[in-house]
PDB file of C-alpha atoms (C1' of nucleotides) in Angstrom:
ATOM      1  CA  UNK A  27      10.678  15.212 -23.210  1.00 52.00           C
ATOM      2  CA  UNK A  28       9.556  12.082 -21.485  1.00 49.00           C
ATOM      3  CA  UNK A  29      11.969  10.159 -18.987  1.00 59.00           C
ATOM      4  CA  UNK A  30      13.238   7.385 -19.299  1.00 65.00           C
ATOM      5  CA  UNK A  31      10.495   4.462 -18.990  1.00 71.00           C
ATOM      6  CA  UNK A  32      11.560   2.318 -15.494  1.00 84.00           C
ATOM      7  CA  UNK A  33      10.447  -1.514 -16.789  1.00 88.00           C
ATOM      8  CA  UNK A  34       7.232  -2.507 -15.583  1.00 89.00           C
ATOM      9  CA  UNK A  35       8.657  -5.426 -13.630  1.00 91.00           C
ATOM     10  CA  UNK A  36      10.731  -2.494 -11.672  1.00 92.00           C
ATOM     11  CA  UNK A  37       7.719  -0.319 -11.022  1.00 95.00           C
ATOM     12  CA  UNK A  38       5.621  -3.637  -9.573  1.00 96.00           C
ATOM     13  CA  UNK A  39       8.380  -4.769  -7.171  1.00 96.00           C
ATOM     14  CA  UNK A  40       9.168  -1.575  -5.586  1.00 97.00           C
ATOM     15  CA  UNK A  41       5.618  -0.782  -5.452  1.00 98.00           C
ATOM     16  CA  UNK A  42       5.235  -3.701  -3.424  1.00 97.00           C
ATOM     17  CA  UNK A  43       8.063  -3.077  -0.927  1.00 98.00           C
ATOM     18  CA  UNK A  44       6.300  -0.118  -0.061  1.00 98.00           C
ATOM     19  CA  UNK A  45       3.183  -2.211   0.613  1.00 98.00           C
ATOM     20  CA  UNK A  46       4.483  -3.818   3.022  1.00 98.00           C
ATOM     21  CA  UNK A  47       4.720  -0.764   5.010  1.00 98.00           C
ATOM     22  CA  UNK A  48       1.616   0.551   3.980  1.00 98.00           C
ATOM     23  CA  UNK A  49      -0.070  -0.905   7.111  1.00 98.00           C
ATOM     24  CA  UNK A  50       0.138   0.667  10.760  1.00 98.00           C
ATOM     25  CA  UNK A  51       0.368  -2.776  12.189  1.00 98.00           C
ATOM     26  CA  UNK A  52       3.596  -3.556  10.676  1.00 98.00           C
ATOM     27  CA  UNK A  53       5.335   0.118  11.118  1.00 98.00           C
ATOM     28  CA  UNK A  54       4.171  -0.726  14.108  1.00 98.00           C
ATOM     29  CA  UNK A  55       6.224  -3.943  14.312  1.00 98.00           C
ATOM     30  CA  UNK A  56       9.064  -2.194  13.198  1.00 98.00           C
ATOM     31  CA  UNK A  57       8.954   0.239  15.730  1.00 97.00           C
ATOM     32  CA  UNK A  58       9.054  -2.216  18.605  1.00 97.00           C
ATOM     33  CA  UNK A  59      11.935  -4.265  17.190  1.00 97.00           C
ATOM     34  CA  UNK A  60      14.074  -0.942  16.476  1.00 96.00           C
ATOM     35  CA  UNK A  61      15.388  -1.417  19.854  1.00 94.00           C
ATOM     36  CA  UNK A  62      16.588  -4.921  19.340  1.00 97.00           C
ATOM     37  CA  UNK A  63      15.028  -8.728  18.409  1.00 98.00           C
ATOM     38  CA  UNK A  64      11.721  -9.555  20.171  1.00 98.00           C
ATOM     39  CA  UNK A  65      10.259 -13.201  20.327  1.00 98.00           C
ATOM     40  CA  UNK A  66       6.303 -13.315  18.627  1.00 98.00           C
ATOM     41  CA  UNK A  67       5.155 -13.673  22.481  1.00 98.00           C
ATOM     42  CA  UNK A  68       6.748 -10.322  23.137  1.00 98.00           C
ATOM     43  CA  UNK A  69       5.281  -8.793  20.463  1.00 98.00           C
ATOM     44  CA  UNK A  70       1.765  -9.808  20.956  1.00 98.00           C
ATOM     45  CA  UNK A  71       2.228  -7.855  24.184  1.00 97.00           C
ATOM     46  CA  UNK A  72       4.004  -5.297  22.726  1.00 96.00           C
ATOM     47  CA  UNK A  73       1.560  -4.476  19.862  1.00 96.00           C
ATOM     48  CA  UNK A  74      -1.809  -5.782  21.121  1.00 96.00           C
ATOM     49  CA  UNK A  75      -2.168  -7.730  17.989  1.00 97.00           C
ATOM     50  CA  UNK A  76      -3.684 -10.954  18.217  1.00 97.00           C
ATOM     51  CA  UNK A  77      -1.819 -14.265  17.653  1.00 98.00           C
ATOM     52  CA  UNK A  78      -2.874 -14.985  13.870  1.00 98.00           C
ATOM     53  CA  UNK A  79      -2.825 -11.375  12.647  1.00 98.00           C
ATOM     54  CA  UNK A  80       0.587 -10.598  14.241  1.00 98.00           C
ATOM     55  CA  UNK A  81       2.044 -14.124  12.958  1.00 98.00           C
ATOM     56  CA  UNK A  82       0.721 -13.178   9.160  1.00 98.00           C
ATOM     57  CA  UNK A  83       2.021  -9.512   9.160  1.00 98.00           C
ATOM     58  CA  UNK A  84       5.600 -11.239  10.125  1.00 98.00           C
ATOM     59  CA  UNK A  85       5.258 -13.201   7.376  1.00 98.00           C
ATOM     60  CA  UNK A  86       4.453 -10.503   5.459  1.00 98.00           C
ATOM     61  CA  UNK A  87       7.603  -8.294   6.769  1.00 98.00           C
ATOM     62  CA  UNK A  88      10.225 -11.503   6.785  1.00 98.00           C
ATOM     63  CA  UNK A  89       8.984 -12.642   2.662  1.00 97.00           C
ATOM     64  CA  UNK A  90       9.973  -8.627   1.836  1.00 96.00           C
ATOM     65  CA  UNK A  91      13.186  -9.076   3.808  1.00 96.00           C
ATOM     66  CA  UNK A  92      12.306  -6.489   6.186  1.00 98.00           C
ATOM     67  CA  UNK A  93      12.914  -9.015   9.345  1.00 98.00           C
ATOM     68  CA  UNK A  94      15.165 -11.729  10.086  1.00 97.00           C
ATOM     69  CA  UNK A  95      14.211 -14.545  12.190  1.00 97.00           C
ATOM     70  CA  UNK A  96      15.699 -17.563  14.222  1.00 97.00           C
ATOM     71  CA  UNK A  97      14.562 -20.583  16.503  1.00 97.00           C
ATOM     72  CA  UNK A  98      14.950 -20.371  20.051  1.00 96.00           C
ATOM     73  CA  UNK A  99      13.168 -24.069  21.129  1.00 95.00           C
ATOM     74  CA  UNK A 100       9.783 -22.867  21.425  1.00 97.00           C
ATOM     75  CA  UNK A 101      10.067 -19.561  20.737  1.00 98.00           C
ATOM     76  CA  UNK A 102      10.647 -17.570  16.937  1.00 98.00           C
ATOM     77  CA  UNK A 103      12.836 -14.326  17.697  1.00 98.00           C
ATOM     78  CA  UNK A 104      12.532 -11.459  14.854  1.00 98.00           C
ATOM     79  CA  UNK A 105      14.810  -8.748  14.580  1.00 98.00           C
ATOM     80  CA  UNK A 106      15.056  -5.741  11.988  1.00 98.00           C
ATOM     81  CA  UNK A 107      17.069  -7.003   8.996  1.00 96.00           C
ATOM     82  CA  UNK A 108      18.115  -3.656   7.427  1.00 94.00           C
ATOM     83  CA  UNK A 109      17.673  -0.664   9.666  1.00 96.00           C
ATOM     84  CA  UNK A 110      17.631   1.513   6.716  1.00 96.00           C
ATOM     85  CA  UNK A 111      13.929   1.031   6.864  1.00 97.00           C
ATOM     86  CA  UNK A 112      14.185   3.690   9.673  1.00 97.00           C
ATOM     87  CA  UNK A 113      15.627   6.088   6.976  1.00 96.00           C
ATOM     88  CA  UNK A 114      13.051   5.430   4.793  1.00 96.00           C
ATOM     89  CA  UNK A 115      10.126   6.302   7.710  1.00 96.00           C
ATOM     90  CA  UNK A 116      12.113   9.297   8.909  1.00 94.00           C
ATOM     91  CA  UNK A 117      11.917  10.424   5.521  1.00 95.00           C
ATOM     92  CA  UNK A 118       8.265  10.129   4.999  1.00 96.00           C
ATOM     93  CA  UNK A 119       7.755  11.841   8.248  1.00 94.00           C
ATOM     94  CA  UNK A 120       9.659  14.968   6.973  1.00 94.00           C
ATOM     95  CA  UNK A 121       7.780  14.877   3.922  1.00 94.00           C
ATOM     96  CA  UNK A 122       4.719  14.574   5.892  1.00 92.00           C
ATOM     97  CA  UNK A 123       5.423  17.860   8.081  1.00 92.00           C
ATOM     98  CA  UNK A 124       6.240  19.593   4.947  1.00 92.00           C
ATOM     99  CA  UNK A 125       2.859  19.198   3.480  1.00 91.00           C
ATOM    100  CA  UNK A 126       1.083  19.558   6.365  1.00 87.00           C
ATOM    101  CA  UNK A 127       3.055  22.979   6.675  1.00 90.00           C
ATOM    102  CA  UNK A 128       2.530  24.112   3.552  1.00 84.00           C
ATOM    103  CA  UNK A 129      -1.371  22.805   3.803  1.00 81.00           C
ATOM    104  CA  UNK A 130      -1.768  25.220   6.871  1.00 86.00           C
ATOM    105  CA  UNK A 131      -0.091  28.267   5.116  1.00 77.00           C
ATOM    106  CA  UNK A 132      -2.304  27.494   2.351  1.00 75.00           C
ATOM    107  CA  UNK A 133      -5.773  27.757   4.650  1.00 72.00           C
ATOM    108  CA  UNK A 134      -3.703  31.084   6.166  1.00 70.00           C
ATOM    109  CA  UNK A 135      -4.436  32.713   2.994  1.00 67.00           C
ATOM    110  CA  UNK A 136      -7.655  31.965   2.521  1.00 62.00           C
ATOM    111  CA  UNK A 137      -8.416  33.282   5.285  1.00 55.00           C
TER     112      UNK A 137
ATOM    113  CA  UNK B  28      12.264  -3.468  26.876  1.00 52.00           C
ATOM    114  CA  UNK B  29       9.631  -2.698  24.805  1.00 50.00           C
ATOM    115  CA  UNK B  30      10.046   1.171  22.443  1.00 60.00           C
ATOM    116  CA  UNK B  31       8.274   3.758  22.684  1.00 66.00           C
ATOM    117  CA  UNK B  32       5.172   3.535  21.244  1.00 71.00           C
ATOM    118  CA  UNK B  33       4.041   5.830  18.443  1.00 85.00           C
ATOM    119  CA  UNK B  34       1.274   7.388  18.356  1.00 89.00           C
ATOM    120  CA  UNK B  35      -1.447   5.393  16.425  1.00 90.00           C
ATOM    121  CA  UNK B  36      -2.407   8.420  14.315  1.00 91.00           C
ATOM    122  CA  UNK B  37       1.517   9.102  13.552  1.00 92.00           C
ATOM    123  CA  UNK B  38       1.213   5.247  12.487  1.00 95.00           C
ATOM    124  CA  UNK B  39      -1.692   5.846  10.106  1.00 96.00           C
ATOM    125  CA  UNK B  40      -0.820   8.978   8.440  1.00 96.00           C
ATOM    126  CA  UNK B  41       3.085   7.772   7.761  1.00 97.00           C
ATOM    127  CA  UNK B  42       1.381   4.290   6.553  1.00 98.00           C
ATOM    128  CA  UNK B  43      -0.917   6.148   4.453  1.00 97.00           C
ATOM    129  CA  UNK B  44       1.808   8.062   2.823  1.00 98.00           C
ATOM    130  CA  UNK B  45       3.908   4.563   1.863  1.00 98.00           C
ATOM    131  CA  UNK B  46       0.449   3.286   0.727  1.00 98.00           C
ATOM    132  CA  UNK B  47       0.104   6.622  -2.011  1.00 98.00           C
ATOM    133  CA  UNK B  48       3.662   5.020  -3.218  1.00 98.00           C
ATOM    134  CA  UNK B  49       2.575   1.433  -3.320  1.00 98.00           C
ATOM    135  CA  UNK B  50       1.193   1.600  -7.082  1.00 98.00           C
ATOM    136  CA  UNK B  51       3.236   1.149 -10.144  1.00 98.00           C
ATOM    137  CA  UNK B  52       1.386   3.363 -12.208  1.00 98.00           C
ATOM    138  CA  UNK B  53       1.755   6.072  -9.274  1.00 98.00           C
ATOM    139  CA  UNK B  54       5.326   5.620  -9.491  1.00 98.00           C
ATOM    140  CA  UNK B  55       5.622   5.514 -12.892  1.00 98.00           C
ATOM    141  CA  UNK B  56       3.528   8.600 -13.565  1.00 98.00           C
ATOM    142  CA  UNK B  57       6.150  10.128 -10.330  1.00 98.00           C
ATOM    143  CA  UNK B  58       9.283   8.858 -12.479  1.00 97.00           C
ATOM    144  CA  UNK B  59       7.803  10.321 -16.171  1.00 97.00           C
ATOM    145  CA  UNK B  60       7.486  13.654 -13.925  1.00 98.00           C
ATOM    146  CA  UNK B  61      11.409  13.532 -12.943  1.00 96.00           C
ATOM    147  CA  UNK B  62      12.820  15.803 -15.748  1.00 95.00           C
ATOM    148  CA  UNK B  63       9.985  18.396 -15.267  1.00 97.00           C
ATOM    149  CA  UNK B  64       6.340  19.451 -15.739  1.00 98.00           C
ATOM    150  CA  UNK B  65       3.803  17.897 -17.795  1.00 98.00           C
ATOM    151  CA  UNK B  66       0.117  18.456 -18.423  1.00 98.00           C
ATOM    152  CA  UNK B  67      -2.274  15.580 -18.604  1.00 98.00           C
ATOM    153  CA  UNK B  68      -2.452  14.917 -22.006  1.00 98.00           C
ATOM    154  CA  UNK B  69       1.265  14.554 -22.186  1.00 98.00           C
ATOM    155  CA  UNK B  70       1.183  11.839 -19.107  1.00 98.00           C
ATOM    156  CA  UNK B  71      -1.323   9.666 -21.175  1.00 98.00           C
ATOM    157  CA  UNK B  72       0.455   9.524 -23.631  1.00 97.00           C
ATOM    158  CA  UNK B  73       3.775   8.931 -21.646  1.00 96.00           C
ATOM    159  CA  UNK B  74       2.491   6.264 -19.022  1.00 96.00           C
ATOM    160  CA  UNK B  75      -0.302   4.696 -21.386  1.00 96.00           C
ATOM    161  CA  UNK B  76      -2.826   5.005 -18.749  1.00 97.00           C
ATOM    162  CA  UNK B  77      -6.309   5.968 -19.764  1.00 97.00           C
ATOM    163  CA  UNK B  78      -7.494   9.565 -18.824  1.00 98.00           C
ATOM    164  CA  UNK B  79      -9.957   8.769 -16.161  1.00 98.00           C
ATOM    165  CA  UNK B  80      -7.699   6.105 -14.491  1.00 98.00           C
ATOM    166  CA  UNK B  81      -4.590   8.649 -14.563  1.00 98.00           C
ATOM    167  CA  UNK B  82      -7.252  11.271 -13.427  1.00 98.00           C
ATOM    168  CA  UNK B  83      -7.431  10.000 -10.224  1.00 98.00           C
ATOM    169  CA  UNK B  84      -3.664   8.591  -9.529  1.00 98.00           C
ATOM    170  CA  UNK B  85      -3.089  12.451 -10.036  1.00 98.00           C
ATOM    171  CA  UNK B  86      -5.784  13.277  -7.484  1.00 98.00           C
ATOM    172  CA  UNK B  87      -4.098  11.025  -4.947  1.00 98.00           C
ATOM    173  CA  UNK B  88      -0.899  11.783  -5.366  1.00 98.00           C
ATOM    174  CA  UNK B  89      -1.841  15.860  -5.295  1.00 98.00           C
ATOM    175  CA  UNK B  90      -3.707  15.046  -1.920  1.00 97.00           C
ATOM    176  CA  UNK B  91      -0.848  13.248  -0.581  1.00 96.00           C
ATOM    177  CA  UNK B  92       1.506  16.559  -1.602  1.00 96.00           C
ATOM    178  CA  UNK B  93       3.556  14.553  -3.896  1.00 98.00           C
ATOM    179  CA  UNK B  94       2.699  16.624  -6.788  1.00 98.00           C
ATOM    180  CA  UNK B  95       1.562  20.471  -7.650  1.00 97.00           C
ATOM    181  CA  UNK B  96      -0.567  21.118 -10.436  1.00 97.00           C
ATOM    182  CA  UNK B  97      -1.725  24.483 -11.758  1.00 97.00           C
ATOM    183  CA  UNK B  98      -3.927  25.455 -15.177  1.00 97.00           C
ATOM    184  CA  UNK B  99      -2.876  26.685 -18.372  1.00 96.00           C
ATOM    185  CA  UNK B 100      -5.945  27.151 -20.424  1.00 95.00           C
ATOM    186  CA  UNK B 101      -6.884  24.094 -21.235  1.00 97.00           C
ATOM    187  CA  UNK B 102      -3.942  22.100 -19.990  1.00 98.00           C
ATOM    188  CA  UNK B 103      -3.828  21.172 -16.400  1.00 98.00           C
ATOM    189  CA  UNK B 104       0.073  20.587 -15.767  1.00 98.00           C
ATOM    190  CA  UNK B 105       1.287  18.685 -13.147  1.00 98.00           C
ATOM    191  CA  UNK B 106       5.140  18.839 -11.296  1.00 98.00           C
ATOM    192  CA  UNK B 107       6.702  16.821  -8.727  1.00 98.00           C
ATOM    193  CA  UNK B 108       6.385  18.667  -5.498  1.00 97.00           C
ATOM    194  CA  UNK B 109       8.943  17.434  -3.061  1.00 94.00           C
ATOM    195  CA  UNK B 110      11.917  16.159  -5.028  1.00 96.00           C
ATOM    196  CA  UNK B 111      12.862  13.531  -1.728  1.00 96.00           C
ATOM    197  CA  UNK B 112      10.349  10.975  -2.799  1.00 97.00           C
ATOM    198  CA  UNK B 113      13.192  10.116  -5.094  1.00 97.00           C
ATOM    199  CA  UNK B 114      15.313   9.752  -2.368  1.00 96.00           C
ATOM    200  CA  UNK B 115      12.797   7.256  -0.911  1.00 96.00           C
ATOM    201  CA  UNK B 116      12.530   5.630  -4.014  1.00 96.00           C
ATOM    202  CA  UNK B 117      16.223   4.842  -4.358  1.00 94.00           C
ATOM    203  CA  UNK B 118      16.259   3.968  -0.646  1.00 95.00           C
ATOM    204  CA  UNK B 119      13.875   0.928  -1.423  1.00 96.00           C
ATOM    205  CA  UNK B 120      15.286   0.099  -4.660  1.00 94.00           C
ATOM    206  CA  UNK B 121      18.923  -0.363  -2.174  1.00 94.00           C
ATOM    207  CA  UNK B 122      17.343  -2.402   0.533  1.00 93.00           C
ATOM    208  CA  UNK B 123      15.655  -4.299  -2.750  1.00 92.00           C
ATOM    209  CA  UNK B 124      19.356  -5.023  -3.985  1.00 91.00           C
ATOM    210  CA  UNK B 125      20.510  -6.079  -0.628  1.00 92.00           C
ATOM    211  CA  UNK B 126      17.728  -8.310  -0.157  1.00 90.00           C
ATOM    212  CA  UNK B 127      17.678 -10.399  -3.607  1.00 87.00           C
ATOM    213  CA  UNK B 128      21.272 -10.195  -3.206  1.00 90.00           C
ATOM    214  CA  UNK B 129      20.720 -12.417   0.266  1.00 83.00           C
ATOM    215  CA  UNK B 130      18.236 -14.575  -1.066  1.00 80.00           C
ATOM    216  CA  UNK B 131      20.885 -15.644  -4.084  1.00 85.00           C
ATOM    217  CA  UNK B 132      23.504 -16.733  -1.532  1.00 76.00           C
ATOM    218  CA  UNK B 133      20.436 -18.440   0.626  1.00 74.00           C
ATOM    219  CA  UNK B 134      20.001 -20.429  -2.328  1.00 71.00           C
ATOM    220  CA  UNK B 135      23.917 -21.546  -3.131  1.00 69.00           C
ATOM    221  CA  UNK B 136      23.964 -22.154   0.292  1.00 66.00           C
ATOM    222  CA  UNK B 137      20.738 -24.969   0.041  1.00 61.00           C
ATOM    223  CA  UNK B 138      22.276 -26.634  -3.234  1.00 53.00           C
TER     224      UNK B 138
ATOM    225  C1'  DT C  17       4.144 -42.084  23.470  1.00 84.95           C
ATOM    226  C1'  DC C  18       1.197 -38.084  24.900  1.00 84.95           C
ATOM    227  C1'  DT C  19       0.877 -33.369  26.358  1.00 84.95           C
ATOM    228  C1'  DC C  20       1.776 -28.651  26.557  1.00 84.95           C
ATOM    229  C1'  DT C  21       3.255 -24.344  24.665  1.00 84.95           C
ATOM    230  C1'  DA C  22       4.558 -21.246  20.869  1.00 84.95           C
ATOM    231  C1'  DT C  23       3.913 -20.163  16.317  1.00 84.95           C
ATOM    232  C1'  DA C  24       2.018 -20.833  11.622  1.00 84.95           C
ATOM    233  C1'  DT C  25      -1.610 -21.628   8.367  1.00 84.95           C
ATOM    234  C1'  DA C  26      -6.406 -22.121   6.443  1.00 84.95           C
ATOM    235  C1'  DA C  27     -10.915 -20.534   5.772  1.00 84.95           C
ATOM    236  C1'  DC C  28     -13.907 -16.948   6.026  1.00 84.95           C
ATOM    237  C1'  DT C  29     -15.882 -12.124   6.144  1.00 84.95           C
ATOM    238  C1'  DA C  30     -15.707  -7.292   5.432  1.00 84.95           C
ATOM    239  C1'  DC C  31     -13.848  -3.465   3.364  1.00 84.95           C
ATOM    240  C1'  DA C  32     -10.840  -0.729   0.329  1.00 84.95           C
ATOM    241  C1'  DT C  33      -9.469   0.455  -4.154  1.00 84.95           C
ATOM    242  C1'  DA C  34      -7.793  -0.121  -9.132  1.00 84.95           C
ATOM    243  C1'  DG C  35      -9.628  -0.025 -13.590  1.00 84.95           C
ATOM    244  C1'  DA C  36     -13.216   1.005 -17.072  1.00 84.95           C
ATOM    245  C1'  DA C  37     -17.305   3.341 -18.992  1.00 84.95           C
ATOM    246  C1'  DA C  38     -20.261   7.059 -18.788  1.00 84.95           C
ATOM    247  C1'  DT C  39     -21.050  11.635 -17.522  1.00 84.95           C
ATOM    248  C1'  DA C  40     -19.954  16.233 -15.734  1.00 84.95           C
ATOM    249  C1'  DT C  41     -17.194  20.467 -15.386  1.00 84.95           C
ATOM    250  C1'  DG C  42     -14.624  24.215 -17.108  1.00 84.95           C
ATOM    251  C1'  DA C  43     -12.083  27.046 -20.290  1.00 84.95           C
ATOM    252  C1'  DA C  44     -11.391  28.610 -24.946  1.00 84.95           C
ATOM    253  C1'  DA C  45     -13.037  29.649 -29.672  1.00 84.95           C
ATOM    254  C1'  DT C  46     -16.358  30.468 -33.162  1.00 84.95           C
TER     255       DT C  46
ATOM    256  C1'  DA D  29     -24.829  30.672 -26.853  1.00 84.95           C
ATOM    257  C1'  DT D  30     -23.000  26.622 -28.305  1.00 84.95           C
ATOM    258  C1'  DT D  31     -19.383  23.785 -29.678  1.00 84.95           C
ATOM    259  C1'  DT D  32     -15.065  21.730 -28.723  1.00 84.95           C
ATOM    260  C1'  DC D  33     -11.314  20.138 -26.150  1.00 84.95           C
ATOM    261  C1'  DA D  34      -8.979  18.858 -21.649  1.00 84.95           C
ATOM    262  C1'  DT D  35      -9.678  17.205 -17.300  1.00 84.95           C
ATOM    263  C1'  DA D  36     -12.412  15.627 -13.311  1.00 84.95           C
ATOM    264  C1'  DT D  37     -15.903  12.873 -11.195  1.00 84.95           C
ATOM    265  C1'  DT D  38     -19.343   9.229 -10.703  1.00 84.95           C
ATOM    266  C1'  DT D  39     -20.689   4.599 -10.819  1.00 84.95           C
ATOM    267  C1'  DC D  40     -19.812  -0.041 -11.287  1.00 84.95           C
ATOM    268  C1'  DT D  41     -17.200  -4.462 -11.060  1.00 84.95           C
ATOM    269  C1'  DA D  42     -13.455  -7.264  -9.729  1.00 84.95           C
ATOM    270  C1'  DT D  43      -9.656  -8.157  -6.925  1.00 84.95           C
ATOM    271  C1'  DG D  44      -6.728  -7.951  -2.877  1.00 84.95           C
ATOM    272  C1'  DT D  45      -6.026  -8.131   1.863  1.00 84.95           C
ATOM    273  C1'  DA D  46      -6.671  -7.109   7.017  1.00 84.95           C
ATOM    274  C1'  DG D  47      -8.747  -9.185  10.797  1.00 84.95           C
ATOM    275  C1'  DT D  48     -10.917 -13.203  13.124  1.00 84.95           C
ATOM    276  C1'  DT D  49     -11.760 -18.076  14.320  1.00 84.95           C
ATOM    277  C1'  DA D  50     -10.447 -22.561  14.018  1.00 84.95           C
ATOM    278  C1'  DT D  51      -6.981 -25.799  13.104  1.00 84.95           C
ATOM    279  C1'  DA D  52      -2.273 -27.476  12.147  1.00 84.95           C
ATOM    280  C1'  DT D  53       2.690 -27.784  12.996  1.00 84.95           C
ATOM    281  C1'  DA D  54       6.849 -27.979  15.675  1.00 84.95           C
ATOM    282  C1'  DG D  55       9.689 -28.351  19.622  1.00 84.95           C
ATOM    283  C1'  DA D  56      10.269 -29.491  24.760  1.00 84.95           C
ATOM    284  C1'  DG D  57       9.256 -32.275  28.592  1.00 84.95           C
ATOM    285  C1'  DA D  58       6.959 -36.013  31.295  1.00 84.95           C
TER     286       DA D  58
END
DNA sequence: TCTCTATATAACTACATAGAAATATGAAAT
DNA sequence: ATTTCATATTTCTATGTAGTTATATAGAGA
């Protein structure tokens, strides 16, 4: 009766992909580099993030391979790596509707 | 240049969904629910989780909508609620692939 | 070289939460 | 009513991490 058992290892990795975008700041981030690579000067501005917080959460995003990143002399340029990431918040957000849909019927008929 | 920004409170709520799906035992206890319905005592037993610990995974992932639960006497049983998180799931488990996948030829292309 | 600018890292604090143990609730049965 | 079983909740501790400040690194130019 039980499914198959996904090995631990499995479970921990993909639990931390989704982490990463556990944190408003970095959907955030995401959001403003949909339209195309920004440098980290840009996205300070961008995001209102200071310096040191914005610089970690790109860490953060670039270790999980969720942002690519080059030199440009002074300045560090990121850019989305896999835009599937979009998918995957697009997806939440119909999920979200859904149960906030069926929370609202629910209140209806208690009503 | 920059994209349009989100709402903050779209940002929170979408981050706080990824952050229901950022625990292995959540997902694991999601995955053992895959092939249908089980009460509580069955999930012990199936994820090896103790009963107040899985007590309150449960809890979360009911608030979040990612489960249903109704009684049965005794038994409390528990079913997957919106079959999509799958989808999700597979979607990160993909970008995973792609991503490990990178880092190998990163790594051939240093030696 | 020294300096300036952009970005990264270290050190710290504050807060959130997973896990465990103890206790409470709630439904059935005697 | 009380006992028993299944599940939920409370309380506590330990750990992780976001945010901040201060400092370090790296590249460009004088």
């Amino acid at each position: 009766m039980s499914h198959k058992p996904l090995a631990p290892e499995t479970l921990r990795v993909v639990a931390q992909r989704f982490k990463i975008l556990s944190e408003p700041a970095r959907l955030e981030v995401l959001n403003m580099l949909r339209k195309g690579p920004l440098n980290v000067s840009e996205l300070i501005e961008a995001t209102g993030l200071n310096q040191a917080n914005l610089s970690k959460h790109l860490q953060i995003l670039h270790a999980g391979g969720f942002v690519m990143r080059r030199r440009d002399g002074l300045f560090v340029i990121y850019e989305v790596a896999d835009h599937s990431v979009f998918t995957l918040c697009d997806l939440m957000c119909g999920q979200l509707k859904r149960h906030a849909t069926a929370q609202v019927k629910q209140l209806r008929m208690v009503r």
